[in-house]
Amino acid sequence: MKPLRALVLSGGGGRGAFHAGVYQYLSEQGWQPDVVVGTSIGAVNGAAIVQGVSAQALCDIWLSLEERDIQGLPPGMRGPARWLVRKVFNEIMDARLPQVAPQESTSPQPARFWPPLPLLPAPLANALVGKWINLLDTGPLKQTLQTHFGFDPQAIASSPRTLLIAATNVQTGARQLFSNRPIVSRHSGAPRADVAVGITLERILASCSIPLVYPWTYDPGTDAWYWDGAVVANTPLGAALDAMQETPQEVPAEVVVVLMTPWRSGDQGRDMPRSFGEAVSWTLDWALLASFRERLRLIEAYNRFARQERERGEPPYRYRDVQVRIAAPEDFLPAARIIDYDGEVSAQLIRQGYQAARRAFEEAHG
């Protein structure tokens, strides 16, 4: 019996070229997903896959991307603050970021100057710092989604594949999912209240809105402001399973989860961070991985119930057998790569993603 297939793409910003390498390997094996779930940069790559962008085309897009295609300084940043932020990011990504024009900006401009200078007269603070509440602006990313990735909402809406992307409500902290079709809960049989139908440019941006680094994004369809989905749900596995509800539980599922963090267990985790930068990377990646570990344990429990049902031979079954394959790098990817986009490094990440997918399938199938 051919299994249902789901591809779960975690967040990771500029490390998203890793996804392209994984998808390249999967495509060569004839493995195509019925369901794609994406968070943050996973939402960008997931939308491209669902609308029909080929694996090679996705790799080519990533090889062509540069920092200025994704981000720039917010238009409200002024004087020494602009110089300092540009200097810091130049050290991180070896690129001089342009300032985004107001008409192309996605950044909200606060009514007052930046709070760390509350004692200075407003005109002086405005000249030294300006009015801004996020370090970088995603106006260039909004354009790149249309030019480089060729974002096509109609192609996504009519695709036979299901797409789910995750965002975080800024005001409530709740997870919000967006999909190209209604999703029914596998537990209650009712439409999921946390899923809004429709994939728009703003909703993809919302999933990518890294708190403090990028501006939050407003979605008129839900009348809410959103941050990056990875804040609360970097790999929403449960949503992938709910997207399969129209198919009987007798049909097994194969889920490929693409992580940006090494997948370690048991005695594999004996080394330690060797620098402050590595400590930052480890802290961030382990935090993003925590929710996936919990969800994976839950799926393992469901699989035990599924085996018991089949041993008893009592269809119709309530639980689907789910096999999870994990494609992950062998070592930590630097945290700075989250905002660093570079064709040469992307080529390395594509190769690493390809190798990670091959390892995952060789371990599963020999």
Coordinates of C-alpha atoms in Angstrom, one line a residue:
M1 CA 0.0 0.0 0.0
K2 CA 1.5 3.3 -1.1
P3 CA 1.9 5.6 2.0
L4 CA 0.8 9.2 2.3
R5 CA 3.9 11.4 2.2
A6 CA 4.5 14.6 4.2
L7 CA 7.5 17.0 4.1
V8 CA 8.0 19.1 7.2
L9 CA 10.4 22.0 6.7
S10 CA 11.7 23.8 9.8
G11 CA 12.8 27.4 10.1
G12 CA 16.4 28.6 9.7
G13 CA 16.6 31.7 7.6
G14 CA 19.6 31.7 5.3
R15 CA 20.2 28.1 6.2
G16 CA 17.1 27.3 4.0
A17 CA 19.3 26.2 1.2
F18 CA 19.6 23.0 3.2
H19 CA 15.9 22.3 2.4
A20 CA 16.7 22.6 -1.3
G21 CA 19.4 19.9 -1.1
V22 CA 17.0 17.6 0.7
Y23 CA 14.3 18.1 -1.8
Q24 CA 16.8 17.5 -4.6
Y25 CA 17.6 14.1 -3.2
L26 CA 13.9 13.2 -2.6
S27 CA 13.0 14.2 -6.2
E28 CA 15.7 12.0 -7.6
Q29 CA 14.2 9.1 -5.6
G30 CA 10.8 9.8 -7.0
W31 CA 9.6 10.8 -3.5
Q32 CA 7.1 13.6 -3.8
P33 CA 5.0 14.9 -0.8
D34 CA 1.2 15.0 -0.6
V35 CA 1.5 17.4 2.3
V36 CA 4.1 20.1 2.9
V37 CA 4.4 21.9 6.2
G38 CA 6.7 24.9 6.5
T39 CA 7.8 27.3 9.2
S40 CA 9.7 30.6 8.6
I41 CA 12.0 29.9 5.6
G42 CA 10.3 26.5 5.4
A43 CA 7.2 28.4 4.5
V44 CA 9.0 30.1 1.6
N45 CA 10.5 26.8 0.3
G46 CA 7.2 24.9 1.0
A47 CA 5.2 27.4 -1.0
A48 CA 7.6 27.1 -3.9
I49 CA 7.4 23.3 -3.8
V50 CA 3.6 23.2 -3.6
Q51 CA 3.2 25.6 -6.5
G52 CA 5.4 23.4 -8.7
V53 CA 8.9 24.7 -8.5
S54 CA 11.3 21.9 -9.4
A55 CA 14.1 20.8 -7.1
Q56 CA 16.8 22.0 -9.5
A57 CA 15.0 25.4 -9.9
L58 CA 14.8 25.7 -6.1
C59 CA 18.5 25.1 -5.8
D60 CA 19.2 27.6 -8.5
I61 CA 17.1 30.2 -6.7
W62 CA 19.1 29.7 -3.5
L63 CA 22.4 29.9 -5.4
S64 CA 21.4 33.3 -6.8
L65 CA 20.3 34.9 -3.5
E66 CA 22.3 37.6 -1.7
E67 CA 21.7 39.5 1.5
R68 CA 20.2 42.6 -0.2
D69 CA 17.6 40.3 -1.8
I70 CA 16.2 39.5 1.7
Q71 CA 16.7 42.4 4.0
G72 CA 17.9 46.0 4.5
L73 CA 18.0 48.6 7.2
P74 CA 14.6 50.1 8.2
P75 CA 13.9 53.5 6.8
G76 CA 13.4 55.1 10.2
M77 CA 17.0 54.3 11.4
R78 CA 19.2 57.3 11.6
G79 CA 22.7 58.6 12.3
P80 CA 25.1 56.7 14.6
A81 CA 22.5 53.9 15.1
R82 CA 22.4 53.2 11.4
W83 CA 26.2 53.2 11.2
L84 CA 26.6 50.9 14.2
V85 CA 23.9 48.4 13.0
R86 CA 25.4 48.3 9.5
K87 CA 28.8 47.8 11.0
V88 CA 27.7 44.8 13.1
F89 CA 25.9 43.1 10.2
N90 CA 28.8 43.8 7.9
E91 CA 30.9 41.7 10.3
I92 CA 28.3 38.9 10.4
M93 CA 27.5 38.6 6.7
D94 CA 30.3 40.6 5.0
A95 CA 27.7 42.7 3.2
R96 CA 26.8 46.4 3.4
L97 CA 23.1 46.4 3.7
P98 CA 21.2 49.2 1.9
Q99 CA 18.4 51.2 3.7
V100 CA 15.0 50.2 2.4
A101 CA 13.0 53.0 0.9
P102 CA 9.8 54.0 2.8
Q103 CA 7.5 53.0 0.0
E104 CA 9.0 49.5 -0.1
S105 CA 9.4 49.0 3.6
T106 CA 7.5 46.5 5.8
S107 CA 8.6 48.1 9.1
P108 CA 6.1 49.9 11.3
Q109 CA 7.4 53.3 12.5
P110 CA 6.8 54.0 16.2
A111 CA 5.5 57.4 17.2
R112 CA 8.6 58.1 19.3
F113 CA 12.4 57.5 19.1
W114 CA 14.0 54.4 20.3
P115 CA 13.5 53.9 24.1
P116 CA 17.1 53.5 25.2
L117 CA 17.5 57.3 24.8
P118 CA 14.5 58.6 26.7
L119 CA 16.4 61.4 28.5
L120 CA 17.5 63.2 25.4
P121 CA 15.4 65.8 23.7
A122 CA 13.3 64.3 20.9
P123 CA 15.0 66.1 18.0
L124 CA 18.4 65.0 19.1
A125 CA 17.3 61.4 19.8
N126 CA 15.6 61.3 16.4
A127 CA 18.8 62.4 14.7
L128 CA 21.1 60.0 16.6
V129 CA 18.9 56.9 16.6
G130 CA 15.7 57.5 14.6
K131 CA 12.3 55.7 14.9
W132 CA 12.5 51.9 14.6
I133 CA 11.6 48.8 16.6
N134 CA 13.3 46.1 14.4
L135 CA 16.9 45.8 13.2
L136 CA 16.2 44.8 9.6
D137 CA 13.4 45.4 7.1
T138 CA 11.8 42.6 5.0
G139 CA 10.7 44.8 2.1
P140 CA 13.4 43.1 -0.1
L141 CA 12.2 39.7 0.8
K142 CA 8.6 40.6 -0.2
Q143 CA 9.9 41.6 -3.6
T144 CA 12.1 38.5 -3.8
L145 CA 9.2 36.2 -3.2
Q146 CA 7.6 37.5 -6.3
T147 CA 10.7 37.8 -8.5
H148 CA 13.1 35.0 -7.6
F149 CA 10.5 32.5 -6.2
G150 CA 7.7 33.5 -8.5
F151 CA 5.1 33.3 -5.8
D152 CA 1.8 32.3 -7.4
P153 CA -1.2 32.2 -4.9
Q154 CA -3.5 30.7 -7.6
A155 CA -1.1 27.9 -8.3
I156 CA -0.9 27.1 -4.6
A157 CA -4.7 27.3 -4.1
S158 CA -5.3 24.9 -7.0
S159 CA -2.4 22.5 -6.2
P160 CA -3.3 18.8 -5.4
R161 CA -0.8 19.1 -2.5
T162 CA -1.7 20.5 0.8
L163 CA 0.4 23.4 2.2
L164 CA 0.4 24.4 5.8
I165 CA 2.6 27.3 7.2
A166 CA 2.9 28.4 10.8
A167 CA 3.1 31.9 12.4
T168 CA 2.9 33.2 16.0
N169 CA 0.3 35.7 17.1
V170 CA 2.3 38.7 18.5
Q171 CA -0.5 39.7 21.0
T172 CA -1.5 36.3 22.3
G173 CA 1.5 34.1 21.7
A174 CA -0.8 31.5 20.1
R175 CA 0.2 29.5 17.1
Q176 CA -1.6 30.3 13.8
L177 CA -1.6 28.0 10.8
F178 CA -2.5 29.0 7.2
S179 CA -3.4 26.5 4.6
N180 CA -4.4 26.3 1.0
R181 CA -7.5 24.2 2.0
P182 CA -9.6 23.5 5.1
I183 CA -8.0 21.1 7.7
V184 CA -10.0 18.8 9.9
S185 CA -8.9 17.7 13.3
R186 CA -8.1 14.0 13.5
H187 CA -9.4 13.9 17.1
S188 CA -12.7 15.8 16.8
G189 CA -13.5 15.6 13.1
A190 CA -14.3 19.3 13.1
P191 CA -12.4 22.0 11.2
R192 CA -9.4 23.2 13.1
A193 CA -10.0 26.6 14.6
D194 CA -6.3 27.5 14.4
V195 CA -6.2 27.1 10.6
A196 CA -7.1 30.0 8.3
V197 CA -7.6 29.1 4.6
G198 CA -5.5 31.0 2.0
I199 CA -1.8 31.4 1.3
T200 CA -0.9 35.0 0.7
L201 CA 2.3 37.0 0.4
E202 CA 1.7 38.6 3.8
R203 CA 1.1 35.2 5.4
I204 CA 4.4 33.8 4.1
L205 CA 6.1 37.0 5.4
A206 CA 4.4 36.5 8.7
S207 CA 5.9 33.1 9.1
C208 CA 9.3 34.6 8.4
S209 CA 9.1 37.5 10.8
I210 CA 11.9 36.8 13.3
P211 CA 11.2 38.8 16.4
L212 CA 13.2 41.9 16.9
V213 CA 15.3 41.2 13.8
Y214 CA 12.4 41.6 11.3
P215 CA 9.2 43.5 11.7
W216 CA 6.0 41.8 12.7
T217 CA 3.5 41.3 9.8
Y218 CA -0.2 42.2 9.7
D219 CA -2.6 39.8 8.1
P220 CA -5.9 41.4 7.2
G221 CA -7.7 38.1 6.8
T222 CA -7.4 37.3 10.5
D223 CA -7.0 40.9 11.6
A224 CA -3.9 40.1 13.6
W225 CA -0.1 40.7 13.8
Y226 CA 2.3 37.8 13.5
W227 CA 5.9 36.9 14.2
D228 CA 7.9 33.9 13.0
G229 CA 6.1 30.6 13.5
A230 CA 9.3 29.0 15.0
V231 CA 8.7 31.0 18.2
V232 CA 6.1 28.3 19.2
A233 CA 6.0 25.7 16.5
N234 CA 9.1 25.0 14.4
T235 CA 8.0 21.6 13.2
P236 CA 4.2 21.2 13.6
L237 CA 3.9 17.5 12.9
G238 CA 0.4 17.2 14.2
A239 CA -0.9 19.6 11.5
A240 CA 0.7 17.3 8.8
L241 CA -1.2 14.3 10.1
D242 CA -4.5 16.3 10.3
A243 CA -4.0 17.3 6.6
M244 CA -4.2 13.5 5.8
Q245 CA -7.6 13.0 7.4
E246 CA -9.5 12.6 4.1
T247 CA -7.6 9.3 3.6
P248 CA -8.6 6.3 5.7
Q249 CA -6.4 5.5 8.7
E250 CA -5.5 2.1 7.1
V251 CA -3.2 4.0 4.8
P252 CA 0.3 4.4 6.4
A253 CA 2.2 7.7 6.4
E254 CA 5.8 8.5 5.7
V255 CA 7.0 11.9 7.1
V256 CA 10.3 13.5 6.2
V257 CA 11.2 16.2 8.8
V258 CA 14.0 18.5 7.7
L259 CA 15.8 20.0 10.7
M260 CA 18.6 22.6 10.9
T261 CA 19.9 21.1 14.1
P262 CA 21.9 17.9 14.5
W263 CA 19.7 15.0 15.5
R264 CA 21.5 13.6 18.6
S265 CA 20.4 11.1 21.2
G266 CA 22.1 8.8 23.8
D267 CA 25.9 9.1 23.9
Q268 CA 26.1 11.2 20.7
G269 CA 26.0 14.4 22.7
R270 CA 29.2 14.3 24.6
D271 CA 31.0 17.2 23.0
M272 CA 30.6 20.8 24.3
P273 CA 30.4 24.3 22.8
R274 CA 33.9 25.7 22.2
S275 CA 33.2 29.4 21.9
F276 CA 30.6 32.0 22.7
G277 CA 29.3 31.8 19.1
E278 CA 28.8 28.0 19.3
A279 CA 27.0 28.4 22.6
V280 CA 24.6 30.9 21.0
S281 CA 24.0 28.4 18.1
W282 CA 23.4 25.5 20.5
T283 CA 21.0 27.4 22.7
L284 CA 18.9 28.6 19.8
D285 CA 18.8 25.2 18.0
W286 CA 18.0 23.2 21.1
A287 CA 15.1 25.5 21.9
L288 CA 13.8 25.1 18.4
L289 CA 14.1 21.4 18.7
A290 CA 12.3 21.0 22.0
S291 CA 8.7 21.0 20.6
F292 CA 9.7 18.5 17.9
R293 CA 11.0 16.0 20.5
E294 CA 7.7 16.2 22.3
R295 CA 5.7 15.7 19.2
L296 CA 7.9 12.8 18.1
R297 CA 7.3 11.0 21.4
L298 CA 3.5 11.5 20.9
I299 CA 3.7 10.0 17.4
E300 CA 5.6 7.0 18.8
A301 CA 2.8 6.5 21.3
Y302 CA 0.2 6.6 18.5
N303 CA 2.2 4.1 16.5
R304 CA 2.0 1.7 19.4
F305 CA -1.8 2.1 19.4
A306 CA -1.8 1.5 15.6
R307 CA 0.2 -1.7 16.0
Q308 CA -2.2 -3.0 18.7
E309 CA -5.2 -2.2 16.5
R310 CA -3.7 -4.1 13.5
E311 CA -2.7 -7.0 15.7
R312 CA -6.3 -7.3 16.9
G313 CA -7.6 -6.9 13.3
E314 CA -10.4 -4.5 14.2
P315 CA -10.9 -2.1 11.3
P316 CA -11.8 0.7 10.8
Y317 CA -8.7 1.8 12.6
R318 CA -8.4 5.0 14.7
Y319 CA -4.7 5.4 14.4
R320 CA -2.5 5.7 11.3
D321 CA 1.0 4.1 11.2
V322 CA 3.5 6.9 10.8
Q323 CA 7.1 6.5 9.9
V324 CA 9.2 9.6 10.6
R325 CA 12.5 10.1 8.7
I326 CA 14.7 12.9 9.9
A327 CA 17.1 14.7 7.6
A328 CA 19.5 16.8 9.7
P329 CA 23.0 18.2 9.5
E330 CA 25.8 16.3 11.2
D331 CA 27.0 19.4 13.0
F332 CA 25.6 22.7 14.1
L333 CA 25.0 25.3 11.4
P334 CA 26.2 28.8 12.7
A335 CA 23.4 30.9 14.1
A336 CA 24.7 33.9 12.0
R337 CA 23.6 32.0 8.9
I338 CA 20.0 32.8 9.8
I339 CA 20.4 36.3 8.4
D340 CA 23.3 35.5 6.0
Y341 CA 22.5 34.7 2.4
D342 CA 25.4 33.9 0.1
G343 CA 25.6 31.7 -3.0
E344 CA 28.9 30.0 -2.1
V345 CA 27.7 29.0 1.4
S346 CA 24.3 28.1 0.0
A347 CA 26.0 25.6 -2.4
Q348 CA 27.6 24.0 0.7
L349 CA 24.2 23.8 2.4
I350 CA 22.6 22.3 -0.6
R351 CA 25.2 19.5 -0.6
Q352 CA 24.8 19.0 3.1
G353 CA 21.0 18.7 2.7
Y354 CA 21.4 16.2 -0.1
Q355 CA 23.7 14.1 2.0
A356 CA 21.5 14.3 5.0
A357 CA 18.5 13.1 3.0
R358 CA 20.5 10.2 1.6
R359 CA 21.6 9.2 5.1
A360 CA 18.0 9.2 6.3
F361 CA 16.8 7.0 3.5
E362 CA 19.7 4.6 3.6
E363 CA 19.1 4.1 7.4
A364 CA 15.4 3.5 6.7
H365 CA 15.6 1.4 3.5
G366 CA 19.1 0.2 3.2

